[in-house]
Amino acid sequence: MSNLFEMRVPQLGESTRSVKVLKLLKSEGDRVSADESLLEVETNKAVMEIPAPISGVVNQILVDAGATIDVGEIIVRIDGQNPVHVLGDNFGQKRKGEQRVPRVSNDPAWRQENLPPLQVSLIKNMVHSKRDIVQVSIESQVNWSYIDDLKKAYRKSSADKISSLGLFTWACGEAMRSFDKFRARLIDDARIEINESAHIGIAKSCGDDVLLTPVITLSGGPNHFEVQSKLKALLSDANASSAYHSVSISDMSAFDTIRGTPIVVSPSVATLFIGTPYWGFDRDGSKVRISNLILSFDHRVINGVYAANFLSRIKRNIASLRRRECGAA
């Protein structure tokens, strides 16, 4: 037995009163699974996908791409049955014949609180990405003395300061100019589309366990000072919001985190992790400070050799800049 379910625009933030519809991901008559994305919207803080609350068939779509709609407004009618949702290893699923119910404790030692709406949206995107993306990770090391040398050189010779994140963002953007699949997104199982610019998301903590990924767009090969200037403005902008990016950077170099496996969240195709520098040994056996660079990528779009060459290009860009600016071998 089926029932017609009216899906409304959810409350996506305390200050959010309306959203703009960027893209419809389903058409009338399409089958949809619970937690499968139905449409992509933009709030004043982020771009996010709104998932279907039930499984069934899309009966009616009441909005158009480009429209601005209010929170609480009906957007889709779905002909289906309402599943039981559980947040856990089998998020949004239940075993056949089993009635799953949320685990709620009556123990006064436990307290309940709602997750921030942006975090809820990110969780859903992560779940979808884990299901869809074929994620592979590779690791390399960069000689951190190259970063230290560049920062020292600029402190002495220029009023402009540059950060390690600025240098890696520039190096990544330069590499993306040559490796166009890192500027791509998957359309379907047989097609990708490639953007002419590099869209790089910078992971940024906003407190209350909320993570945004504001985006820096690089076109035409800007130099490292121009990238640093854009990056500084982006990270200091309290209104900067998440948006589309094909590559994201998670810079943990200042957080005493040597190694971590970054995840790729659709529609991105790669995430670069920068670890905290530590003492190690160079290829010639000399003791140096090194940092782990870990690149996770979507194997549906990018193969291992292509990813390894991309990561190597980022390192070479840093080394070449050091030779040019510091006169070092």
mmCIF file of C-alpha atoms in Angstrom:
data_model
loop_
_atom_site.group_PDB
_atom_site.id
_atom_site.type_symbol
_atom_site.label_atom_id
_atom_site.label_comp_id
_atom_site.label_asym_id
_atom_site.label_seq_id
_atom_site.Cartn_x
_atom_site.Cartn_y
_atom_site.Cartn_z
ATOM 1 C CA MET A 1 0.000 0.000 0.000
ATOM 2 C CA SER A 2 1.403 3.395 -0.962
ATOM 3 C CA ASN A 3 0.795 6.868 0.386
ATOM 4 C CA LEU A 4 1.453 10.334 -0.986
ATOM 5 C CA PHE A 5 4.103 12.114 1.063
ATOM 6 C CA GLU A 6 4.565 15.875 0.824
ATOM 7 C CA MET A 7 8.203 16.881 1.177
ATOM 8 C CA ARG A 8 8.844 20.426 2.390
ATOM 9 C CA VAL A 9 11.926 22.638 2.528
ATOM 10 C CA PRO A 10 13.556 21.742 5.876
ATOM 11 C CA GLN A 11 14.953 24.249 8.352
ATOM 12 C CA LEU A 12 18.616 24.394 7.271
ATOM 13 C CA GLY A 13 19.838 26.952 9.781
ATOM 14 C CA GLU A 14 18.508 29.282 12.438
ATOM 15 C CA SER A 15 18.794 32.327 10.178
ATOM 16 C CA THR A 16 17.684 30.591 6.977
ATOM 17 C CA ARG A 17 14.264 31.716 5.765
ATOM 18 C CA SER A 18 14.492 30.717 2.111
ATOM 19 C CA VAL A 19 16.684 28.745 -0.284
ATOM 20 C CA LYS A 20 17.479 28.929 -3.978
ATOM 21 C CA VAL A 21 16.992 25.782 -6.059
ATOM 22 C CA LEU A 22 20.185 25.199 -8.048
ATOM 23 C CA LYS A 23 19.476 21.835 -9.632
ATOM 24 C CA LEU A 24 16.733 19.191 -9.758
ATOM 25 C CA LEU A 25 18.321 15.753 -9.446
ATOM 26 C CA LYS A 26 15.166 13.719 -10.140
ATOM 27 C CA SER A 27 12.235 13.967 -12.557
ATOM 28 C CA GLU A 28 8.575 13.113 -12.130
ATOM 29 C CA GLY A 29 8.119 9.360 -12.468
ATOM 30 C CA ASP A 30 11.644 8.535 -11.251
ATOM 31 C CA ARG A 31 12.132 6.027 -8.464
ATOM 32 C CA VAL A 32 13.937 7.374 -5.418
ATOM 33 C CA SER A 33 15.421 5.710 -2.345
ATOM 34 C CA ALA A 34 15.286 7.091 1.175
ATOM 35 C CA ASP A 35 18.213 9.494 1.736
ATOM 36 C CA GLU A 36 18.873 9.779 -2.012
ATOM 37 C CA SER A 37 19.358 13.401 -3.068
ATOM 38 C CA LEU A 38 16.387 15.028 -4.794
ATOM 39 C CA LEU A 39 17.580 18.566 -5.372
ATOM 40 C CA GLU A 40 20.515 20.872 -4.765
ATOM 41 C CA VAL A 41 19.854 24.172 -3.005
ATOM 42 C CA GLU A 42 21.825 27.185 -1.864
ATOM 43 C CA THR A 43 21.333 28.960 1.455
ATOM 44 C CA ASN A 44 23.113 32.071 2.679
ATOM 45 C CA LYS A 45 25.776 29.776 4.157
ATOM 46 C CA ALA A 46 26.241 26.742 1.939
ATOM 47 C CA VAL A 47 25.318 24.693 -1.094
ATOM 48 C CA MET A 48 23.759 21.393 -0.083
ATOM 49 C CA GLU A 49 21.624 18.550 -1.340
ATOM 50 C CA ILE A 50 18.210 17.757 0.147
ATOM 51 C CA PRO A 51 17.563 14.000 0.383
ATOM 52 C CA ALA A 52 14.291 12.128 0.044
ATOM 53 C CA PRO A 53 12.809 11.222 3.438
ATOM 54 C CA ILE A 54 11.152 8.084 2.027
ATOM 55 C CA SER A 55 11.538 5.571 -0.785
ATOM 56 C CA GLY A 56 9.063 5.577 -3.636
ATOM 57 C CA VAL A 57 8.232 7.267 -6.933
ATOM 58 C CA VAL A 58 8.426 11.016 -7.530
ATOM 59 C CA ASN A 59 4.785 11.924 -8.094
ATOM 60 C CA GLN A 60 5.045 15.699 -8.557
ATOM 61 C CA ILE A 61 7.799 18.337 -8.483
ATOM 62 C CA LEU A 62 6.446 21.739 -7.490
ATOM 63 C CA VAL A 63 9.559 23.902 -7.976
ATOM 64 C CA ASP A 64 11.844 24.828 -10.853
ATOM 65 C CA ALA A 65 15.611 25.236 -10.973
ATOM 66 C CA GLY A 66 16.481 28.858 -10.244
ATOM 67 C CA ALA A 67 13.449 29.461 -8.028
ATOM 68 C CA THR A 68 13.731 30.909 -4.522
ATOM 69 C CA ILE A 69 11.421 29.145 -2.084
ATOM 70 C CA ASP A 70 10.593 29.558 1.594
ATOM 71 C CA VAL A 71 11.379 27.134 4.388
ATOM 72 C CA GLY A 72 8.334 24.908 4.938
ATOM 73 C CA GLU A 73 7.105 25.184 1.352
ATOM 74 C CA ILE A 74 6.098 21.933 -0.378
ATOM 75 C CA ILE A 75 8.649 21.039 -3.042
ATOM 76 C CA VAL A 76 8.003 17.397 -3.997
ATOM 77 C CA ARG A 77 5.279 14.796 -3.576
ATOM 78 C CA ILE A 78 6.471 11.194 -3.349
ATOM 79 C CA ASP A 79 4.317 8.105 -3.718
ATOM 80 C CA GLY A 80 5.856 5.569 -1.356
ATOM 81 C CA GLN A 81 6.232 4.211 2.147
ATOM 82 C CA ASN A 82 7.991 5.829 5.070
ATOM 83 C CA PRO A 83 11.034 3.847 6.282
ATOM 84 C CA VAL A 84 12.457 3.782 9.775
ATOM 85 C CA HIS A 85 15.712 5.751 10.016
ATOM 86 C CA VAL A 86 18.553 4.806 12.329
ATOM 87 C CA LEU A 87 21.793 6.755 12.644
ATOM 88 C CA GLY A 88 24.505 4.131 12.839
ATOM 89 C CA ASP A 89 26.416 1.624 10.740
ATOM 90 C CA ASN A 90 23.334 0.966 8.586
ATOM 91 C CA PHE A 91 22.222 4.579 8.307
ATOM 92 C CA GLY A 92 18.711 4.833 6.864
ATOM 93 C CA GLN A 93 18.391 1.065 6.353
ATOM 94 C CA LYS A 94 16.794 -1.886 8.104
ATOM 95 C CA ARG A 95 17.116 -5.625 7.747
ATOM 96 C CA LYS A 96 14.301 -7.454 6.020
ATOM 97 C CA GLY A 97 11.514 -8.202 8.474
ATOM 98 C CA GLU A 98 13.166 -6.174 11.250
ATOM 99 C CA GLN A 99 11.572 -3.120 12.822
ATOM 100 C CA ARG A 100 14.446 -0.753 13.614
ATOM 101 C CA VAL A 101 13.822 2.047 16.080
ATOM 102 C CA PRO A 102 16.108 4.896 17.155
ATOM 103 C CA ARG A 103 18.116 4.096 20.258
ATOM 104 C CA VAL A 104 17.081 6.629 22.906
ATOM 105 C CA SER A 105 18.371 6.324 26.444
ATOM 106 C CA ASN A 106 16.287 7.289 29.471
ATOM 107 C CA ASP A 107 19.399 7.289 31.632
ATOM 108 C CA PRO A 108 19.769 10.808 33.148
ATOM 109 C CA ALA A 109 23.526 10.530 32.600
ATOM 110 C CA TRP A 110 22.819 10.987 28.889
ATOM 111 C CA ARG A 111 21.562 14.193 27.324
ATOM 112 C CA GLN A 112 20.244 14.739 23.823
ATOM 113 C CA GLU A 113 20.970 17.612 21.475
ATOM 114 C CA ASN A 114 20.310 18.323 17.828
ATOM 115 C CA LEU A 115 23.201 18.358 15.413
ATOM 116 C CA PRO A 116 23.691 21.646 13.518
ATOM 117 C CA PRO A 117 21.753 21.553 10.208
ATOM 118 C CA LEU A 118 24.933 22.001 8.152
ATOM 119 C CA GLN A 119 26.499 19.031 9.929
ATOM 120 C CA VAL A 120 23.392 16.919 9.265
ATOM 121 C CA SER A 121 23.646 17.814 5.580
ATOM 122 C CA LEU A 122 27.359 16.937 5.560
ATOM 123 C CA ILE A 123 26.647 13.571 7.215
ATOM 124 C CA LYS A 124 24.103 12.722 4.536
ATOM 125 C CA ASN A 125 26.518 13.755 1.781
ATOM 126 C CA MET A 126 29.215 11.589 3.372
ATOM 127 C CA VAL A 127 26.868 8.595 3.500
ATOM 128 C CA HIS A 128 25.935 9.061 -0.158
ATOM 129 C CA SER A 129 29.588 9.490 -1.106
ATOM 130 C CA LYS A 130 30.617 6.334 0.741
ATOM 131 C CA ARG A 131 27.978 4.448 -1.221
ATOM 132 C CA ASP A 132 28.799 5.926 -4.639
ATOM 133 C CA ILE A 133 32.476 6.932 -4.713
ATOM 134 C CA VAL A 134 35.257 4.403 -5.279
ATOM 135 C CA GLN A 135 37.775 6.054 -2.964
ATOM 136 C CA VAL A 136 41.488 5.290 -3.113
ATOM 137 C CA SER A 137 44.245 7.019 -1.125
ATOM 138 C CA ILE A 138 47.954 7.419 -1.822
ATOM 139 C CA GLU A 139 50.658 8.946 0.355
ATOM 140 C CA SER A 140 53.902 10.821 -0.152
ATOM 141 C CA GLN A 141 56.166 13.107 1.864
ATOM 142 C CA VAL A 142 57.293 16.669 1.268
ATOM 143 C CA ASN A 143 60.476 18.204 2.648
ATOM 144 C CA TRP A 144 59.096 20.862 5.008
ATOM 145 C CA SER A 145 62.357 22.802 4.961
ATOM 146 C CA TYR A 146 61.247 24.002 1.512
ATOM 147 C CA ILE A 147 58.206 25.611 3.149
ATOM 148 C CA ASP A 148 60.295 27.072 5.984
ATOM 149 C CA ASP A 149 62.856 28.483 3.529
ATOM 150 C CA LEU A 150 60.171 30.199 1.445
ATOM 151 C CA LYS A 151 58.449 31.715 4.467
ATOM 152 C CA LYS A 152 61.778 33.024 5.817
ATOM 153 C CA ALA A 153 62.756 34.457 2.435
ATOM 154 C CA TYR A 154 59.494 36.351 2.101
ATOM 155 C CA ARG A 155 59.681 37.689 5.658
ATOM 156 C CA LYS A 156 63.068 39.226 4.836
ATOM 157 C CA SER A 157 62.411 40.510 1.334
ATOM 158 C CA SER A 158 58.747 41.450 1.248
ATOM 159 C CA ALA A 159 56.053 43.054 3.326
ATOM 160 C CA ASP A 160 53.770 40.267 2.138
ATOM 161 C CA LYS A 161 53.634 37.157 4.291
ATOM 162 C CA ILE A 162 52.760 33.746 2.977
ATOM 163 C CA SER A 163 51.468 30.702 4.826
ATOM 164 C CA SER A 164 52.102 27.024 4.253
ATOM 165 C CA LEU A 165 48.437 26.655 3.273
ATOM 166 C CA GLY A 166 48.858 29.474 0.750
ATOM 167 C CA LEU A 167 51.860 27.730 -0.790
ATOM 168 C CA PHE A 168 50.091 24.365 -1.052
ATOM 169 C CA THR A 169 46.928 25.972 -2.440
ATOM 170 C CA TRP A 170 49.005 27.685 -5.124
ATOM 171 C CA ALA A 171 50.945 24.471 -5.878
ATOM 172 C CA CYS A 172 47.708 22.468 -6.079
ATOM 173 C CA GLY A 173 46.089 25.030 -8.380
ATOM 174 C CA GLU A 174 49.131 24.994 -10.661
ATOM 175 C CA ALA A 175 49.014 21.187 -10.816
ATOM 176 C CA MET A 176 45.298 21.263 -11.637
ATOM 177 C CA ARG A 177 46.057 23.375 -14.718
ATOM 178 C CA SER A 178 47.929 20.399 -16.209
ATOM 179 C CA PHE A 179 45.841 17.571 -14.728
ATOM 180 C CA ASP A 180 42.365 18.452 -15.955
ATOM 181 C CA LYS A 181 40.581 15.463 -14.394
ATOM 182 C CA PHE A 182 41.142 17.150 -11.046
ATOM 183 C CA ARG A 183 38.907 19.932 -12.411
ATOM 184 C CA ALA A 184 36.173 17.451 -13.323
ATOM 185 C CA ARG A 185 32.949 16.131 -11.913
ATOM 186 C CA LEU A 186 31.086 12.973 -12.839
ATOM 187 C CA ILE A 187 27.850 13.405 -14.804
ATOM 188 C CA ASP A 188 26.950 9.716 -15.052
ATOM 189 C CA ASP A 189 28.711 6.369 -15.403
ATOM 190 C CA ALA A 190 30.036 7.269 -18.854
ATOM 191 C CA ARG A 191 30.648 11.038 -18.818
ATOM 192 C CA ILE A 192 32.485 13.752 -16.917
ATOM 193 C CA GLU A 193 32.530 17.511 -17.377
ATOM 194 C CA ILE A 194 35.694 19.567 -16.878
ATOM 195 C CA ASN A 195 35.795 23.173 -15.680
ATOM 196 C CA GLU A 196 38.358 25.551 -17.165
ATOM 197 C CA SER A 197 39.161 26.959 -13.699
ATOM 198 C CA ALA A 198 40.482 25.280 -10.572
ATOM 199 C CA HIS A 199 37.892 25.278 -7.771
ATOM 200 C CA ILE A 200 39.611 24.371 -4.499
ATOM 201 C CA GLY A 201 37.678 23.965 -1.259
ATOM 202 C CA ILE A 202 39.491 24.929 1.942
ATOM 203 C CA ALA A 203 38.238 23.042 5.003
ATOM 204 C CA LYS A 204 37.413 25.611 7.693
ATOM 205 C CA SER A 205 36.123 24.999 11.212
ATOM 206 C CA CYS A 206 33.395 27.434 12.245
ATOM 207 C CA GLY A 207 32.918 26.273 15.837
ATOM 208 C CA ASP A 208 30.156 24.090 17.268
ATOM 209 C CA ASP A 209 31.617 21.174 15.277
ATOM 210 C CA VAL A 210 30.492 22.830 12.033
ATOM 211 C CA LEU A 211 32.823 22.475 9.072
ATOM 212 C CA LEU A 212 32.491 24.677 6.003
ATOM 213 C CA THR A 213 34.466 24.430 2.803
ATOM 214 C CA PRO A 214 34.669 27.904 1.255
ATOM 215 C CA VAL A 215 36.063 27.859 -2.254
ATOM 216 C CA ILE A 216 38.940 29.669 -3.904
ATOM 217 C CA THR A 217 38.715 29.818 -7.701
ATOM 218 C CA LEU A 218 41.985 30.087 -9.631
ATOM 219 C CA SER A 219 42.078 31.026 -13.305
ATOM 220 C CA GLY A 220 44.947 31.965 -15.585
ATOM 221 C CA GLY A 221 47.793 30.881 -13.324
ATOM 222 C CA PRO A 222 47.931 33.497 -10.519
ATOM 223 C CA ASN A 223 51.208 33.737 -8.609
ATOM 224 C CA HIS A 224 51.552 32.550 -5.030
ATOM 225 C CA PHE A 225 51.113 36.035 -3.537
ATOM 226 C CA GLU A 226 47.834 36.498 -5.413
ATOM 227 C CA VAL A 227 46.662 33.109 -4.162
ATOM 228 C CA GLN A 228 47.659 34.016 -0.594
ATOM 229 C CA SER A 229 45.728 37.287 -0.835
ATOM 230 C CA LYS A 230 42.604 35.489 -2.069
ATOM 231 C CA LEU A 231 42.993 32.830 0.605
ATOM 232 C CA LYS A 232 43.365 35.373 3.405
ATOM 233 C CA ALA A 233 40.227 37.218 2.304
ATOM 234 C CA LEU A 234 38.305 33.955 1.976
ATOM 235 C CA LEU A 235 39.188 32.586 5.418
ATOM 236 C CA SER A 236 38.545 35.903 7.174
ATOM 237 C CA ASP A 237 35.115 36.296 5.564
ATOM 238 C CA ALA A 238 32.512 35.312 8.162
ATOM 239 C CA ASN A 239 29.917 34.975 5.398
ATOM 240 C CA ALA A 240 32.010 32.678 3.197
ATOM 241 C CA SER A 241 29.998 29.559 2.430
ATOM 242 C CA SER A 242 30.565 26.121 0.999
ATOM 243 C CA ALA A 243 30.181 25.818 -2.756
ATOM 244 C CA TYR A 244 31.129 23.480 -5.588
ATOM 245 C CA HIS A 245 34.775 22.426 -5.698
ATOM 246 C CA SER A 246 36.525 19.531 -7.409
ATOM 247 C CA VAL A 247 39.433 19.319 -4.942
ATOM 248 C CA SER A 248 39.479 20.152 -1.247
ATOM 249 C CA ILE A 249 42.443 20.731 1.054
ATOM 250 C CA SER A 250 42.471 19.666 4.699
ATOM 251 C CA ASP A 251 45.447 21.395 6.318
ATOM 252 C CA MET A 252 46.231 19.744 9.667
ATOM 253 C CA SER A 253 49.846 20.917 9.793
ATOM 254 C CA ALA A 254 49.219 23.091 12.876
ATOM 255 C CA PHE A 255 47.137 20.537 14.808
ATOM 256 C CA ASP A 256 49.705 17.910 15.832
ATOM 257 C CA THR A 257 48.229 15.415 13.369
ATOM 258 C CA ILE A 258 50.858 13.515 11.412
ATOM 259 C CA ARG A 259 48.627 11.238 9.370
ATOM 260 C CA GLY A 260 44.965 10.943 8.423
ATOM 261 C CA THR A 261 42.969 9.529 5.537
ATOM 262 C CA PRO A 262 40.816 12.292 4.032
ATOM 263 C CA ILE A 263 37.441 11.438 2.570
ATOM 264 C CA VAL A 264 36.089 12.567 -0.775
ATOM 265 C CA VAL A 265 32.590 14.032 -0.645
ATOM 266 C CA SER A 266 30.664 14.137 -3.920
ATOM 267 C CA PRO A 267 30.733 15.984 -6.296
ATOM 268 C CA SER A 268 34.422 16.541 -5.486
ATOM 269 C CA VAL A 269 36.911 14.116 -7.013
ATOM 270 C CA ALA A 270 39.817 14.479 -4.557
ATOM 271 C CA THR A 271 40.882 15.663 -1.103
ATOM 272 C CA LEU A 272 44.450 16.529 -0.086
ATOM 273 C CA PHE A 273 45.551 16.094 3.542
ATOM 274 C CA ILE A 274 48.590 18.039 4.817
ATOM 275 C CA GLY A 275 50.055 16.594 8.003
ATOM 276 C CA THR A 276 52.005 18.156 10.858
ATOM 277 C CA PRO A 277 55.765 18.296 10.097
ATOM 278 C CA TYR A 278 57.980 15.864 11.995
ATOM 279 C CA TRP A 279 61.630 14.843 11.951
ATOM 280 C CA GLY A 280 62.507 12.160 9.443
ATOM 281 C CA PHE A 281 65.108 11.312 6.833
ATOM 282 C CA ASP A 282 65.488 12.493 3.265
ATOM 283 C CA ARG A 283 66.424 10.135 0.422
ATOM 284 C CA ASP A 284 70.114 10.849 0.961
ATOM 285 C CA GLY A 285 69.818 9.903 4.642
ATOM 286 C CA SER A 286 70.009 13.450 6.012
ATOM 287 C CA LYS A 287 67.713 14.375 8.889
ATOM 288 C CA VAL A 288 64.974 16.797 7.811
ATOM 289 C CA ARG A 289 61.505 17.910 8.773
ATOM 290 C CA ILE A 290 58.951 16.219 6.557
ATOM 291 C CA SER A 291 55.181 16.264 6.225
ATOM 292 C CA ASN A 292 52.855 13.558 4.985
ATOM 293 C CA LEU A 293 50.727 14.449 1.975
ATOM 294 C CA ILE A 294 47.803 12.058 1.578
ATOM 295 C CA LEU A 295 45.610 12.289 -1.498
ATOM 296 C CA SER A 296 42.242 10.538 -1.611
ATOM 297 C CA PHE A 297 40.521 10.440 -4.987
ATOM 298 C CA ASP A 298 37.518 9.015 -6.820
ATOM 299 C CA HIS A 299 38.815 6.059 -8.824
ATOM 300 C CA ARG A 300 35.842 6.300 -11.195
ATOM 301 C CA VAL A 301 37.354 9.508 -12.592
ATOM 302 C CA ILE A 302 41.055 9.293 -11.716
ATOM 303 C CA ASN A 303 43.402 6.305 -11.895
ATOM 304 C CA GLY A 304 46.306 5.634 -9.543
ATOM 305 C CA VAL A 305 49.157 6.630 -11.858
ATOM 306 C CA TYR A 306 47.417 9.887 -12.780
ATOM 307 C CA ALA A 307 46.887 10.674 -9.076
ATOM 308 C CA ALA A 308 50.503 9.834 -8.202
ATOM 309 C CA ASN A 309 51.785 12.133 -10.944
ATOM 310 C CA PHE A 310 49.462 14.901 -9.737
ATOM 311 C CA LEU A 311 50.749 14.591 -6.170
ATOM 312 C CA SER A 312 54.325 14.573 -7.456
ATOM 313 C CA ARG A 313 53.611 17.740 -9.465
ATOM 314 C CA ILE A 314 52.423 19.539 -6.318
ATOM 315 C CA LYS A 315 55.726 18.674 -4.628
ATOM 316 C CA ARG A 316 57.753 19.741 -7.677
ATOM 317 C CA ASN A 317 55.909 23.053 -7.800
ATOM 318 C CA ILE A 318 56.978 23.761 -4.206
ATOM 319 C CA ALA A 319 60.576 22.699 -4.910
ATOM 320 C CA SER A 320 60.762 24.789 -8.104
ATOM 321 C CA LEU A 321 59.439 27.867 -6.321
ATOM 322 C CA ARG A 322 62.067 27.426 -3.607
ATOM 323 C CA ARG A 323 64.852 27.193 -6.202
ATOM 324 C CA ARG A 324 63.588 30.308 -7.940
ATOM 325 C CA GLU A 325 62.989 32.415 -4.843
ATOM 326 C CA CYS A 326 65.722 31.174 -2.508
ATOM 327 C CA GLY A 327 68.418 30.150 -4.964
ATOM 328 C CA ALA A 328 68.613 26.753 -3.255
ATOM 329 C CA ALA A 329 69.378 23.483 -4.995
#
